[in-house]
Short mmCIF file of N, CA and C in Angstrom, two decimals:
data_model
loop_
_atom_site.label_atom_id
_atom_site.label_comp_id
_atom_site.label_asym_id
_atom_site.label_seq_id
_atom_site.Cartn_x
_atom_site.Cartn_y
_atom_site.Cartn_z
N MET A 1 59.83 14.89 17.51
CA MET A 1 59.59 14.86 16.05
C MET A 1 58.25 13.00 15.65
N ASP A 2 56.94 13.98 14.91
CA ASP A 2 56.32 12.81 15.18
C ASP A 2 56.36 12.15 13.77
N CYS A 3 56.42 10.58 12.80
CA CYS A 3 56.13 9.66 12.48
C CYS A 3 56.82 11.09 11.14
N SER A 4 55.62 11.88 10.50
CA SER A 4 55.33 11.71 9.12
C SER A 4 57.50 12.75 9.49
N GLY A 5 57.44 13.92 10.44
CA GLY A 5 58.03 14.67 10.60
C GLY A 5 60.11 13.68 9.74
N LEU A 6 60.19 12.66 10.74
CA LEU A 6 60.58 11.76 10.46
C LEU A 6 61.53 11.15 9.42
N ILE A 7 60.42 11.38 8.11
CA ILE A 7 60.14 11.16 7.06
C ILE A 7 60.75 12.35 6.18
N HIS A 8 59.74 13.09 6.03
CA HIS A 8 59.94 14.55 6.15
C HIS A 8 61.72 15.51 5.57
N GLN A 9 62.02 14.93 6.85
CA GLN A 9 63.22 15.27 7.27
C GLN A 9 64.94 14.37 6.79
N SER A 10 64.46 12.86 6.96
CA SER A 10 65.35 11.96 6.15
C SER A 10 65.05 12.87 4.14
N PHE A 11 63.97 12.43 4.57
CA PHE A 11 63.94 12.14 2.69
C PHE A 11 64.34 14.28 2.27
N SER A 12 64.84 14.72 2.68
CA SER A 12 64.37 16.36 2.18
C SER A 12 66.47 16.49 2.73
N ALA A 13 66.95 16.09 3.81
CA ALA A 13 68.45 14.69 3.73
C ALA A 13 69.35 15.24 2.62
N HIS A 14 68.12 14.16 2.06
CA HIS A 14 68.79 13.52 -0.18
C HIS A 14 68.43 14.61 -1.02
N GLN A 15 67.90 15.34 -0.62
CA GLN A 15 67.45 16.16 -1.50
C GLN A 15 65.93 15.92 -2.49
N ILE A 16 65.31 15.22 -1.42
CA ILE A 16 63.44 14.40 -1.69
C ILE A 16 63.03 14.85 -1.47
N TYR A 17 62.23 16.33 -1.94
CA TYR A 17 61.38 16.51 -1.35
C TYR A 17 59.81 16.56 -0.54
N LEU A 18 58.69 16.04 0.15
CA LEU A 18 58.07 14.88 0.57
C LEU A 18 57.49 16.05 0.88
N PRO A 19 55.22 16.08 1.13
CA PRO A 19 54.58 16.70 2.27
C PRO A 19 55.21 16.55 4.08
N ARG A 20 54.96 17.32 4.73
CA ARG A 20 54.95 17.04 6.33
C ARG A 20 53.97 16.43 6.37
N ILE A 21 53.19 16.28 5.93
CA ILE A 21 51.47 15.10 7.21
C ILE A 21 51.90 13.48 6.18
N SER A 22 51.41 13.04 6.77
CA SER A 22 51.90 11.17 6.01
C SER A 22 50.34 11.17 5.25
N ARG A 23 49.31 12.02 5.38
CA ARG A 23 48.21 11.26 4.37
C ARG A 23 48.83 11.94 2.94
N ASP A 24 49.12 13.18 3.14
CA ASP A 24 49.58 13.98 2.01
C ASP A 24 50.70 12.88 1.38
N ILE A 25 51.68 12.91 2.04
CA ILE A 25 53.03 11.13 1.81
C ILE A 25 52.40 10.67 1.40
N ALA A 26 51.62 9.83 1.35
CA ALA A 26 50.97 8.77 0.68
C ALA A 26 50.04 8.65 -0.62
N LYS A 27 50.31 10.32 -1.01
CA LYS A 27 49.32 10.91 -2.47
C LYS A 27 51.08 10.92 -3.38
N LYS A 28 52.05 10.45 -2.91
CA LYS A 28 53.59 9.92 -3.70
C LYS A 28 53.76 9.26 -4.20
N GLY A 29 54.28 9.20 -5.09
CA GLY A 29 55.17 7.99 -5.62
C GLY A 29 53.95 6.94 -6.17
N LYS A 30 54.30 5.74 -6.06
CA LYS A 30 53.56 4.36 -6.20
C LYS A 30 53.54 4.38 -5.64
N LYS A 31 52.18 3.31 -5.48
CA LYS A 31 51.72 1.96 -4.28
C LYS A 31 51.79 1.11 -5.19
N ILE A 32 52.69 -0.48 -4.29
CA ILE A 32 52.69 -1.60 -4.85
C ILE A 32 52.12 -2.44 -4.60
N LYS A 33 52.52 -3.13 -4.49
CA LYS A 33 51.75 -5.22 -3.40
C LYS A 33 52.60 -4.47 -2.10
N LEU A 34 52.12 -5.47 -1.27
CA LEU A 34 52.81 -5.79 0.17
C LEU A 34 54.35 -6.15 -0.38
N LYS A 35 53.82 -7.67 -1.32
CA LYS A 35 55.00 -8.74 -1.67
C LYS A 35 55.53 -7.72 -2.37
N GLU A 36 56.08 -6.83 -2.97
CA GLU A 36 57.27 -6.46 -3.87
C GLU A 36 58.00 -5.04 -2.77
N THR A 37 57.90 -4.90 -1.87
CA THR A 37 58.35 -4.70 -0.60
C THR A 37 59.68 -4.56 -0.81
N LEU A 38 60.53 -3.71 -1.16
CA LEU A 38 61.91 -3.36 -0.78
C LEU A 38 61.68 -2.11 0.75
N LYS A 39 63.52 -2.18 0.95
CA LYS A 39 64.15 -1.60 1.69
C LYS A 39 63.92 0.12 1.27
N GLY A 40 63.87 1.15 1.40
CA GLY A 40 62.77 2.55 1.32
C GLY A 40 62.12 2.97 0.67
N ASP A 41 60.95 1.76 0.83
CA ASP A 41 59.33 2.69 0.39
C ASP A 41 59.19 2.94 2.26
N LEU A 42 58.12 2.76 1.33
CA LEU A 42 57.06 4.21 2.86
C LEU A 42 55.35 2.70 3.27
N LEU A 43 55.67 2.83 4.01
CA LEU A 43 54.85 1.78 5.15
C LEU A 43 53.33 3.13 5.65
N PHE A 44 52.82 2.30 4.87
CA PHE A 44 51.15 3.73 5.97
C PHE A 44 50.51 2.73 6.56
N PHE A 45 49.81 3.25 7.56
CA PHE A 45 48.87 3.13 9.14
C PHE A 45 47.69 4.56 8.92
N LYS A 46 46.28 3.18 9.23
CA LYS A 46 45.28 3.68 9.75
C LYS A 46 45.64 3.52 11.47
N THR A 47 46.09 4.36 12.45
CA THR A 47 46.07 4.00 13.54
C THR A 47 45.04 4.66 14.85
N GLY A 48 45.18 4.03 15.54
CA GLY A 48 44.11 4.85 16.28
C GLY A 48 42.34 5.02 16.39
N LYS A 49 41.54 4.96 16.60
CA LYS A 49 40.71 5.33 16.24
C LYS A 49 39.86 5.70 14.78
N ASN A 50 40.91 6.34 13.48
CA ASN A 50 40.95 6.50 12.39
C ASN A 50 41.55 5.52 11.69
N ARG A 51 40.83 3.97 12.00
CA ARG A 51 41.61 3.08 10.91
C ARG A 51 40.33 3.34 10.27
N ARG A 52 39.35 3.61 10.54
CA ARG A 52 38.52 2.85 9.29
C ARG A 52 38.27 4.61 8.11
N ASN A 53 39.20 5.08 8.44
CA ASN A 53 39.30 6.89 7.71
C ASN A 53 40.93 7.37 7.22
N ALA A 54 41.72 7.96 7.35
CA ALA A 54 42.92 8.84 7.03
C ALA A 54 43.60 8.17 7.09
N ILE A 55 44.67 7.89 6.70
CA ILE A 55 46.04 7.37 6.65
C ILE A 55 46.67 9.04 7.86
N ASN A 56 47.14 8.70 9.06
CA ASN A 56 47.66 8.95 9.63
C ASN A 56 49.34 8.30 10.85
N HIS A 57 49.60 8.21 9.56
CA HIS A 57 51.16 7.24 10.34
C HIS A 57 51.73 6.71 8.85
N VAL A 58 52.99 6.78 8.91
CA VAL A 58 54.03 6.73 8.28
C VAL A 58 55.48 6.20 8.96
N GLY A 59 56.01 5.06 7.86
CA GLY A 59 56.88 4.80 8.60
C GLY A 59 58.25 4.28 6.91
N LEU A 60 58.87 3.90 7.22
CA LEU A 60 60.35 3.62 6.44
C LEU A 60 60.60 2.07 6.38
N VAL A 61 60.58 1.81 5.62
CA VAL A 61 61.47 -0.10 5.94
C VAL A 61 62.67 0.13 5.55
N VAL A 62 63.41 -0.49 6.27
CA VAL A 62 64.98 -0.46 7.06
C VAL A 62 65.60 -1.94 6.76
N GLU A 63 64.25 -3.18 6.81
CA GLU A 63 65.57 -4.72 7.03
C GLU A 63 64.10 -5.62 5.99
N ILE A 64 63.83 -5.98 5.35
CA ILE A 64 62.71 -7.57 5.51
C ILE A 64 64.23 -8.30 5.14
N LYS A 65 63.26 -8.95 5.98
CA LYS A 65 64.27 -11.13 7.33
C LYS A 65 62.75 -11.85 6.88
N ASN A 66 63.22 -12.92 6.69
CA ASN A 66 62.85 -14.09 7.65
C ASN A 66 61.20 -13.81 7.42
N ASN A 67 61.00 -13.52 5.83
CA ASN A 67 58.97 -12.96 5.31
C ASN A 67 58.72 -11.52 7.25
N ALA A 68 59.27 -10.91 7.00
CA ALA A 68 59.35 -9.60 8.19
C ALA A 68 59.84 -8.70 7.75
N ILE A 69 59.09 -8.23 7.45
CA ILE A 69 59.16 -6.10 6.77
C ILE A 69 58.81 -4.95 8.35
N TYR A 70 60.34 -5.27 8.24
CA TYR A 70 61.35 -3.70 9.56
C TYR A 70 60.85 -2.35 8.53
N PHE A 71 60.40 -1.83 9.74
CA PHE A 71 60.20 -0.08 9.67
C PHE A 71 60.64 0.44 10.57
N ILE A 72 60.69 1.46 10.54
CA ILE A 72 61.71 2.90 11.73
C ILE A 72 60.49 4.08 11.11
N HIS A 73 59.82 4.25 12.98
CA HIS A 73 59.34 5.32 13.09
C HIS A 73 59.06 6.19 13.24
N ALA A 74 58.41 7.24 14.48
CA ALA A 74 58.31 7.96 15.13
C ALA A 74 57.55 7.69 15.60
N THR A 75 56.95 7.14 16.99
CA THR A 75 56.47 7.26 18.00
C THR A 75 56.54 8.58 19.43
N THR A 76 55.18 7.89 19.37
CA THR A 76 54.48 10.00 20.64
C THR A 76 54.79 9.22 22.44
N SER A 77 54.78 7.74 22.25
CA SER A 77 55.50 6.73 23.92
C SER A 77 57.02 6.60 24.01
N LYS A 78 57.44 5.91 22.59
CA LYS A 78 58.14 4.98 22.71
C LYS A 78 59.39 6.32 21.57
N GLY A 79 58.66 7.46 20.89
CA GLY A 79 60.44 8.38 20.35
C GLY A 79 60.39 7.33 19.19
N VAL A 80 61.72 7.18 18.50
CA VAL A 80 61.78 6.57 17.19
C VAL A 80 62.73 4.91 17.66
N ILE A 81 61.95 4.39 17.36
CA ILE A 81 62.42 3.30 16.79
C ILE A 81 62.21 2.25 15.72
N ILE A 82 62.89 0.98 15.96
CA ILE A 82 62.01 0.02 14.52
C ILE A 82 60.91 -1.40 15.43
N SER A 83 60.22 -1.57 14.40
CA SER A 83 59.25 -1.86 15.16
C SER A 83 58.98 -3.24 13.16
N SER A 84 58.17 -4.29 13.58
CA SER A 84 58.22 -5.32 12.64
C SER A 84 56.04 -4.97 11.61
N LEU A 85 55.91 -5.09 10.74
CA LEU A 85 54.46 -5.23 10.44
C LEU A 85 53.96 -6.44 10.68
N ASN A 86 54.58 -7.50 11.24
CA ASN A 86 54.23 -9.00 11.33
C ASN A 86 53.33 -8.62 12.91
N GLU A 87 53.57 -7.59 13.52
CA GLU A 87 53.38 -7.60 15.12
C GLU A 87 52.09 -7.32 15.23
N ASP A 88 51.00 -7.93 15.94
CA ASP A 88 48.95 -7.73 15.33
C ASP A 88 49.18 -5.91 15.27
N TYR A 89 49.52 -5.82 15.77
CA TYR A 89 48.78 -3.76 16.07
C TYR A 89 49.41 -3.35 14.55
N TRP A 90 50.40 -3.70 13.77
CA TRP A 90 50.51 -3.26 12.61
C TRP A 90 50.22 -4.00 11.68
N LYS A 91 50.12 -4.61 11.52
CA LYS A 91 49.89 -6.09 10.57
C LYS A 91 47.76 -5.57 10.54
N SER A 92 47.14 -5.17 11.58
CA SER A 92 45.90 -4.73 11.78
C SER A 92 46.25 -2.98 11.39
N ALA A 93 46.35 -2.33 11.01
CA ALA A 93 46.15 -0.95 10.90
C ALA A 93 46.82 -0.73 9.80
N PHE A 94 47.73 -1.11 8.93
CA PHE A 94 48.75 -1.57 7.76
C PHE A 94 47.84 -0.53 6.79
N ALA A 95 47.85 -0.07 5.91
CA ALA A 95 46.72 0.82 5.46
C ALA A 95 47.78 0.38 3.54
N GLU A 96 48.36 0.14 3.43
CA GLU A 96 49.19 1.01 1.86
C GLU A 96 51.07 0.94 2.00
N VAL A 97 50.85 0.27 1.05
CA VAL A 97 53.04 0.42 0.72
C VAL A 97 53.38 1.30 -0.41
N ARG A 98 53.71 1.97 -0.53
CA ARG A 98 54.10 3.40 -1.41
C ARG A 98 55.92 3.82 -2.20
N ARG A 99 56.10 3.07 -3.32
CA ARG A 99 57.48 3.67 -3.41
C ARG A 99 57.76 4.69 -3.78
N VAL A 100 58.49 6.09 -3.36
CA VAL A 100 58.67 7.11 -3.75
C VAL A 100 60.15 7.48 -4.40
N LEU A 101 60.92 6.61 -4.44
CA LEU A 101 62.16 6.36 -4.78
C LEU A 101 62.50 5.11 -5.71
#
């Protein structure tokens, strides 16, 4: 399962229907400031060679602790994991945060 599939299925399980592709999910809800982020918000990223182009990765915020935002997401190499937005890779790939709920 890829990142957008994880989000799509997770929200669908609660009768909240989102598109299946990350860049399309990023058009839903309300864009908010990073400092306003809460559990349940969606983080969007531009990863790899696409960092200047379209959003291609999404994660769901599961915890905010000690100035760190933790999110669950699916990766091609490690499967479903929890990462921190403080990690250099994710910090540099971060594009925006949106509130759907």
